[in-house]
Amino acid sequence: MPPTPDAAAVRSWCRLSLRALGRAREEIDAINVYPVADGDTGTNLYLTVESAAQAVEAVFDAHTAGGGAEEAVPTFAEAFRALAHGALIGARGNSGTILAQLLRGMHGALAAPTGPDGRICADDLRRALAAAAAAGYDAVARPVEGTMLTVATRAADAARAAGGSPAEVARAAHAAASAALAATPAQLDALRRAGVVDAGGLGLVALLAVLCEVVTGEPPAAASTAAATAAPPAQAVPAAPEPCAETGQFGPDGPAFELIFLLEAADAAVATLRTRLDALGDSLVVVGGDGLWNVHVHVDDVGAAVEAAIDAGRPYRIRVTHFGDQARRSRGERAVRAVVALVRGDGLAALYGQAGATVVALRPGERPASGEIAAAVRRAHAREVVLLPNDAELRHTAGAAAEQARGDGVRVALIPTRSAVQGLAALAVHEPGRRFDEDVVAMTAAAGATRYAELAVAEHQSWTTAGICQAGDVLGLIDDDVAVIGTDLAETAVGTLERMLTGGGELVTLILGSTAPPDLADRLRAHVHDHHLAVDTVTYEGGDTSTPLLIGVE
């Protein structure tokens, strides 16, 4: 490797880091006790670096496709920019989100290398490690010592005091990080009680070891393993406590859910979002900039957190994890039964997640591959899975995913829900305690008893089951057939709802998309109250759905 790293060195760092984290993943997962004992820190770090590595490979592929010897290799700045961006959009969990910010901090300091021929020099590397540590602390709402933040800071301090070459800087940073890792149990009671070092810090030491190897051309002295560095004499170490069955925390008071999402928003809006999320939960990490952010927080009220995100900008790729389920997985236990749901719209994704489903969040118009759905079934880590496609066009893909999961030994039942409101009706009667077949029958019956409708805007003149529509007309589709054609969205919504209620009903569910008029829900509730006294109405914010309104009638 060159003594002054270039784009090829960035690529090597990604590839070798991914290999190192692959080897260490299980060990890091096993010692993950802070901030939540959910046993996934190694996996989250691996997935974050995997996303970074894929972004770097894409940059190299793009230059190769461009042709010409000079264009075949990107610059160092281009490669590291791709690395930082890939980590940002693929960051997983608390540790992965912090790592993305560390890499972003490094990128900011390395954007204009000062060494010869555009390569980085020792001073650039010193500044990069210092910027990484500072950025990490800025991203975490309530920084705690004894974590990977401390490890990053000690590495930066040692780099600042190191000798004149990049190799000496890299060696000093790795050695200091290893020493800081060994000291983490003395700084954090949760680590001391469990007799382990910080899991995120162990992952960071592994990455710095690879950086040292890339810069110097030879691996550093082997770092101590978690078991060797963490524990005082065995008789002095109490047995690691069992996490709470409901939350996955060591105590009963921690939030129940982990929420992660990407957010397109302005800096000022994100500052307000930080304040709101910090009041709702803990372990808040917000990383990014230039209009794109990755947000991680632990909360009890997922809906309130997503509402805050919607007020700030446009959240997407929402992931909700229940810590009780995570704790079972970290102990190698399989849940008996889980529900996996395909959902469009940020608000709906949060609603399904809070109801206990494993969510595959889709953007409007997005069609997932069967492998992505099968991965969600595996992620649910259950012996039995109920799969809700919530879209007639996704039924075949969901069926292929179910077959893949059955090949892995998972018992999967596909309920052919054609709309998100049918999925919500099925989820409402889901009961893991009864026999699988009985649960599937009950959920299928609830979905089948729910009529569904949606509003759409005609793109061009066409024939429909309700007559001829013109471009721009509002269409009310009931069970996928056009039933009402109008020119006003609210009036068409009322007409569609009234058509649905002529056949009876006890409950109306309204899911409002981001383009729905602000008074639409009030108008529909008033109509139901005035004309159907025995019918209840519930309303949810769907977020960025493909339609301004979804209606369900049960």
GROMACS .gro file of C-alpha atoms in nm, residues 60 86 104 116 185 217 241 264 312 372 391 419 432 482 485 491 517 544:
model
   18
   60PHE     CA    1  -1.492   0.283  -0.930
   86GLY     CA    2  -2.280   0.511   0.160
  104ARG     CA    3  -1.853   1.201   0.761
  116PRO     CA    4   0.169   1.579  -0.305
  185PRO     CA    5  -1.553  -0.102   3.179
  217GLY     CA    6   0.130  -0.213   0.448
  241PRO     CA    7  -2.786  -0.952   3.414
  264GLU     CA    8  -3.468   1.501   0.377
  312ALA     CA    9  -3.925   1.853   0.991
  372GLU     CA   10  -3.599  -0.820   0.023
  391ASP     CA   11  -5.128  -0.455  -0.252
  419SER     CA   12  -5.488  -0.258   0.079
  432PRO     CA   13  -5.001  -1.513   1.881
  482VAL     CA   14  -6.385   0.316  -1.029
  485ILE     CA   15  -6.593   1.040  -1.075
  491GLU     CA   16  -6.682   1.585  -0.257
  517PRO     CA   17  -5.663   1.873   0.217
  544ASP     CA   18  -4.610   0.997   0.184
   0.00000   0.00000   0.00000
